[in-house]
Short mmCIF file of C-alpha atoms in Angstrom, two decimals:
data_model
loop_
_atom_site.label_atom_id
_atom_site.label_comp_id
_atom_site.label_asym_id
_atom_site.label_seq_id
_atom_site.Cartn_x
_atom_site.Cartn_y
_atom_site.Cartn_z
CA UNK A 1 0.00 0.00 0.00
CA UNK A 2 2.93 2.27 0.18
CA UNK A 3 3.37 2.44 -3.48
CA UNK A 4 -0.30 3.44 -3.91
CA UNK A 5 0.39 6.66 -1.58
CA UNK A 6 3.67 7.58 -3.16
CA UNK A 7 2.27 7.07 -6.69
CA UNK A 8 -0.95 9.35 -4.89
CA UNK A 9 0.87 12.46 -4.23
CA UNK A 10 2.81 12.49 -7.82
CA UNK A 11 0.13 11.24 -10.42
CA UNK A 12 -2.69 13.21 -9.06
CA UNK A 13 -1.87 16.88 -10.10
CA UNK A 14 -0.43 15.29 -13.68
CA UNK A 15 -4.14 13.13 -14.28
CA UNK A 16 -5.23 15.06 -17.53
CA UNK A 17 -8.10 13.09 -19.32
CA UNK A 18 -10.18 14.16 -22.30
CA UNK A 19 -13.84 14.59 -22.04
CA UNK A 20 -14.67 11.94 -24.26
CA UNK A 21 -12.82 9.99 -21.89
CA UNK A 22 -14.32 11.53 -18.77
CA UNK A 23 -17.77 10.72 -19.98
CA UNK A 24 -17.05 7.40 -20.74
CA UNK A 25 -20.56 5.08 -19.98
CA UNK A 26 -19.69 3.76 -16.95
CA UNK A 27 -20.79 0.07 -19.26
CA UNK A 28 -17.88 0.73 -21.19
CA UNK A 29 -15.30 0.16 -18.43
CA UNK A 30 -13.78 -2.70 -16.98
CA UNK A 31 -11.43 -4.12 -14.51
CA UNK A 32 -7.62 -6.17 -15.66
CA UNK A 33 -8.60 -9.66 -15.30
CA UNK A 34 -6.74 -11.41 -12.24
CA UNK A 35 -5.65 -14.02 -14.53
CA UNK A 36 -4.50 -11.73 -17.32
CA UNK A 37 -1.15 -12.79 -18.99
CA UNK A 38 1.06 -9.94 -18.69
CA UNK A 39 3.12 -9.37 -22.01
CA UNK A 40 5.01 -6.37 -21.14
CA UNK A 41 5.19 -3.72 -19.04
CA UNK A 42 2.78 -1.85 -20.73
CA UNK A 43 0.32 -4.83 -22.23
CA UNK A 44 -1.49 -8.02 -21.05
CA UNK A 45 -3.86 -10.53 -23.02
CA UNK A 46 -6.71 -12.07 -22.13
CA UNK A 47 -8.75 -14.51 -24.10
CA UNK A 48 -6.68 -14.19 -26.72
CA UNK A 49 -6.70 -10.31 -27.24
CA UNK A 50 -4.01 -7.96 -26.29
CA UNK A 51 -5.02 -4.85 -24.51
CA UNK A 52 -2.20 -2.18 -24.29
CA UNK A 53 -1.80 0.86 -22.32
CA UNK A 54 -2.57 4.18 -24.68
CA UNK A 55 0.36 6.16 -25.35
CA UNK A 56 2.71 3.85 -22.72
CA UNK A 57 6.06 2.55 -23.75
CA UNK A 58 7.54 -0.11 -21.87
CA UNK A 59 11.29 -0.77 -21.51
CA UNK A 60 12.28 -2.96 -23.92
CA UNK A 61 12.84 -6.98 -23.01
CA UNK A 62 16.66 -7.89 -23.98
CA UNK A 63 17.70 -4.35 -23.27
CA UNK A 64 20.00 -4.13 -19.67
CA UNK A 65 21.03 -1.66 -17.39
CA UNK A 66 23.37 -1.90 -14.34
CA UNK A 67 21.55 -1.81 -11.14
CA UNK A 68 22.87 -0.02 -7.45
CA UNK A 69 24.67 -3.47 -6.78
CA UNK A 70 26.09 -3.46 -10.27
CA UNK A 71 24.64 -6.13 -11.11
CA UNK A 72 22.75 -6.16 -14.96
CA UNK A 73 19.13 -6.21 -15.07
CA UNK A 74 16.86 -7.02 -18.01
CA UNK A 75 15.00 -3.70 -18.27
CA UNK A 76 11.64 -4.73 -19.56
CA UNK A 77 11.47 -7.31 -16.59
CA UNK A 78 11.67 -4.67 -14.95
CA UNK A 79 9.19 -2.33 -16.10
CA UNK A 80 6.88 -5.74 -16.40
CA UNK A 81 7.09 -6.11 -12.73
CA UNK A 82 6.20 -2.79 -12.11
CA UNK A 83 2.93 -2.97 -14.42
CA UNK A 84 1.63 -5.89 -12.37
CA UNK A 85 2.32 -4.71 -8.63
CA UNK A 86 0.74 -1.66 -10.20
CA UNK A 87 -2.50 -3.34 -10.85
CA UNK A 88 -2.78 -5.44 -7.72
CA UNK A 89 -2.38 -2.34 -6.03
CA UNK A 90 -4.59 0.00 -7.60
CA UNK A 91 -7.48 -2.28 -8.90
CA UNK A 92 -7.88 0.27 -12.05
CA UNK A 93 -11.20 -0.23 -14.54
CA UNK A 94 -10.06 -0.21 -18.28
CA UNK A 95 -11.72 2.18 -21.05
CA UNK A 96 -11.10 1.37 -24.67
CA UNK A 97 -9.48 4.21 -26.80
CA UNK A 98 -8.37 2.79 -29.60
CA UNK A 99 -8.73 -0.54 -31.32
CA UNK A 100 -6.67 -2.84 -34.35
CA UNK A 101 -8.79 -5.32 -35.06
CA UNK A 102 -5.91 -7.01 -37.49
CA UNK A 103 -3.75 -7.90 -34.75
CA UNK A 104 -6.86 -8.41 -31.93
CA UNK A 105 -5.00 -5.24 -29.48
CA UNK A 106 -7.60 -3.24 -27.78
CA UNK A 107 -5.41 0.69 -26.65
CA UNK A 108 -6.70 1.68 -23.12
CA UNK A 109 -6.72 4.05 -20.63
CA UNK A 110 -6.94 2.75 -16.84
CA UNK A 111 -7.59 4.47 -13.67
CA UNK A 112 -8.28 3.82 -10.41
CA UNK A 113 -9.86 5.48 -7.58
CA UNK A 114 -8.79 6.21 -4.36
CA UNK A 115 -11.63 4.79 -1.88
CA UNK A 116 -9.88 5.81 1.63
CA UNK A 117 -7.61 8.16 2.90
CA UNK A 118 -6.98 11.90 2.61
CA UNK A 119 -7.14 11.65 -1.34
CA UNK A 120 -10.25 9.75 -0.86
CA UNK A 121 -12.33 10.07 -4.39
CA UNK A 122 -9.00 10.94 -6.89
CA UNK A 123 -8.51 9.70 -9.34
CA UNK A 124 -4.62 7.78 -10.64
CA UNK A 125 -4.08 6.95 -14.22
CA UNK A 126 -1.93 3.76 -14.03
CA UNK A 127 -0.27 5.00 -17.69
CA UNK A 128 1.04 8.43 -15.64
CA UNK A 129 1.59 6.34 -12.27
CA UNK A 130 4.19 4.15 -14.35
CA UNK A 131 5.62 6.92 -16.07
CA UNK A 132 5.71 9.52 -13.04
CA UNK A 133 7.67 6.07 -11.03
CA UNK A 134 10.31 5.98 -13.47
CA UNK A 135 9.35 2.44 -15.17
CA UNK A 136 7.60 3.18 -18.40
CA UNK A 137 7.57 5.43 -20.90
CA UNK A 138 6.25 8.31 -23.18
CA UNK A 139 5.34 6.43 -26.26
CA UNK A 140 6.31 8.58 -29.47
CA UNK A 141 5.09 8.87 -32.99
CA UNK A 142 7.41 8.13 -35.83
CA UNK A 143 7.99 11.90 -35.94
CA UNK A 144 9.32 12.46 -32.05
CA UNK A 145 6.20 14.08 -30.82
CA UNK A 146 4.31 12.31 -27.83
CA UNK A 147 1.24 9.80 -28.69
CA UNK A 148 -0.66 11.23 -25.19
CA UNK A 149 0.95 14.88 -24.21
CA UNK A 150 0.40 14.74 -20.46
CA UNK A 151 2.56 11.30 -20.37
CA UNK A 152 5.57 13.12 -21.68
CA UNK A 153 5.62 15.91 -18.84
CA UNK A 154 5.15 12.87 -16.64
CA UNK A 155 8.34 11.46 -18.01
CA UNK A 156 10.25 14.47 -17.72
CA UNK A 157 9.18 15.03 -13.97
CA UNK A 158 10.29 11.07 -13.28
CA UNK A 159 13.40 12.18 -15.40
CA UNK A 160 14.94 15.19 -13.92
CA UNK A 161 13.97 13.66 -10.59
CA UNK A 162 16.24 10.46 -11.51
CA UNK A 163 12.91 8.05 -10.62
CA UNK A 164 12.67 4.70 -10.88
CA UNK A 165 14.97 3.29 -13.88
CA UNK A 166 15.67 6.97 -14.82
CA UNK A 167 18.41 6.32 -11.76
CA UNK A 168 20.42 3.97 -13.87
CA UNK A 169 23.03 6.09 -15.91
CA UNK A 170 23.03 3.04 -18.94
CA UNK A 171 19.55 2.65 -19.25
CA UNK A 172 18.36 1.87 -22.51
CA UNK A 173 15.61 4.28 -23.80
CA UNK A 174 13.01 2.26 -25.25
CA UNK A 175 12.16 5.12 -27.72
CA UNK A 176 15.70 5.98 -28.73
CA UNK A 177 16.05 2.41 -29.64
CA UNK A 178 12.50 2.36 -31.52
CA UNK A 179 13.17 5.36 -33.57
CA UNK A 180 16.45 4.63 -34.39
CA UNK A 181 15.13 1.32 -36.33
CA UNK A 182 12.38 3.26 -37.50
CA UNK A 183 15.27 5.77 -39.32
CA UNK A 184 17.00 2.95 -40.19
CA UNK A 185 14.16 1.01 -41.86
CA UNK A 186 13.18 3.89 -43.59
CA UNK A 187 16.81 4.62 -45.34
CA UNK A 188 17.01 3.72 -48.83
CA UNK A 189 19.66 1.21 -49.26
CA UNK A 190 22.32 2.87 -51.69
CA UNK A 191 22.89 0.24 -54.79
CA UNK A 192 26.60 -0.03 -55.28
CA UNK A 193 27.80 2.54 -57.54
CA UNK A 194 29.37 0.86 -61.10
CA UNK A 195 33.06 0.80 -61.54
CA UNK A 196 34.81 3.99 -62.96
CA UNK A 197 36.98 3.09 -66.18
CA UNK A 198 40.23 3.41 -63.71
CA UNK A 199 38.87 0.76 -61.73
CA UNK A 200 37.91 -1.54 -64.52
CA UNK A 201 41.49 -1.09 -65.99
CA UNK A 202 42.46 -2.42 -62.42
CA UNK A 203 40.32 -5.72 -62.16
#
């Protein structure tokens, strides 16, 4: 429960939701399954579709950094871990925001309500509470800019306050990685250029 009152008194004044969202039906929401499979640190599945976190970016599994003890840790483990004492914790209903039907992943937003206490009725988006501890991420467009605004001045709070995995001097931006590939993917390979006469002469 100590988590939930840390993560209390740094999500709340950074929860920014859109009115669509804030009017949500209250049919339209729902609760992470206790027997969800967790994926990632910002998805689980759950008879057989994936439901992801809107505008969350994990750390990456296979990607390291080297812990306090110096001792490497796998960093999407670690964001993983996070994700699900996050949920046990906070209990948050789900709302759907986006769906791909192709590849059966439902984008949500989840929040949770604070039932006791001196922040008794806030509210704690679990996207912002992962980002604000230091253990996700801003997820970016192809471009740089931020998927969900308010998640990237969450980040940069956790950030300049060295939270969470922010702490770790070698850890392994998830998004720096992503758009890097993305660049590199998107490069036209250069088709070797033909041989000048003076090389010919040479072969």
């Amino acid at each position: 429960m100590r988590r939930a009152h840390v993560i209390a008194g740094i999500v709340v004044p950074l929860l920014t939701l859109s009115a669509a969202f804030a009017e949500a039906p209250a049919s339209r929401w729902f609760p992470v399954p206790a027997n969800a499979l967790y994926l990632t640190g910002d998805s689980w599945s759950d008879t057989g579709v994936t439901y992801r976190l809107y505008g969350v970016q994990s750390c990456l599994r296979g990607t390291s950094f080297t812990n306090a003890h110096g001792l490497e840790r796998d960093c999407g483990e670690a964001s993983l871990a996070m994700l699900v004492a996050l949920t046990r914790d906070l209990r948050p209903q789900c709302y759907d925001a986006a769906e791909q039907p192709e590849t059966k992943t439902v984008f949500v937003f989840c929040v949770a309500t604070r039932v006791a206490g001196a922040g008794a009725g806030s509210r704690i988006d679990l996207g912002t509470a992962l980002i604000a501890t230091g253990f996700a991420f801003a997820a970016l467009k192809p471009d740089g800019q931020p998927v969900h605004a308010p998640y990237f001045v969450a980040q940069l709070v956790a950030q300049r306050a060295k939270a969470g995995l922010w702490a770790f001097p070698d850890l392994p931006d998830p998004n720096a990685i992503i758009l890097r590939a993305l660049h590199e993917q998107a490069r036209p390979s250069t088709p070797p250029h033909p041989p000048t006469p003076a090389e010919s002469s040479q072969q």
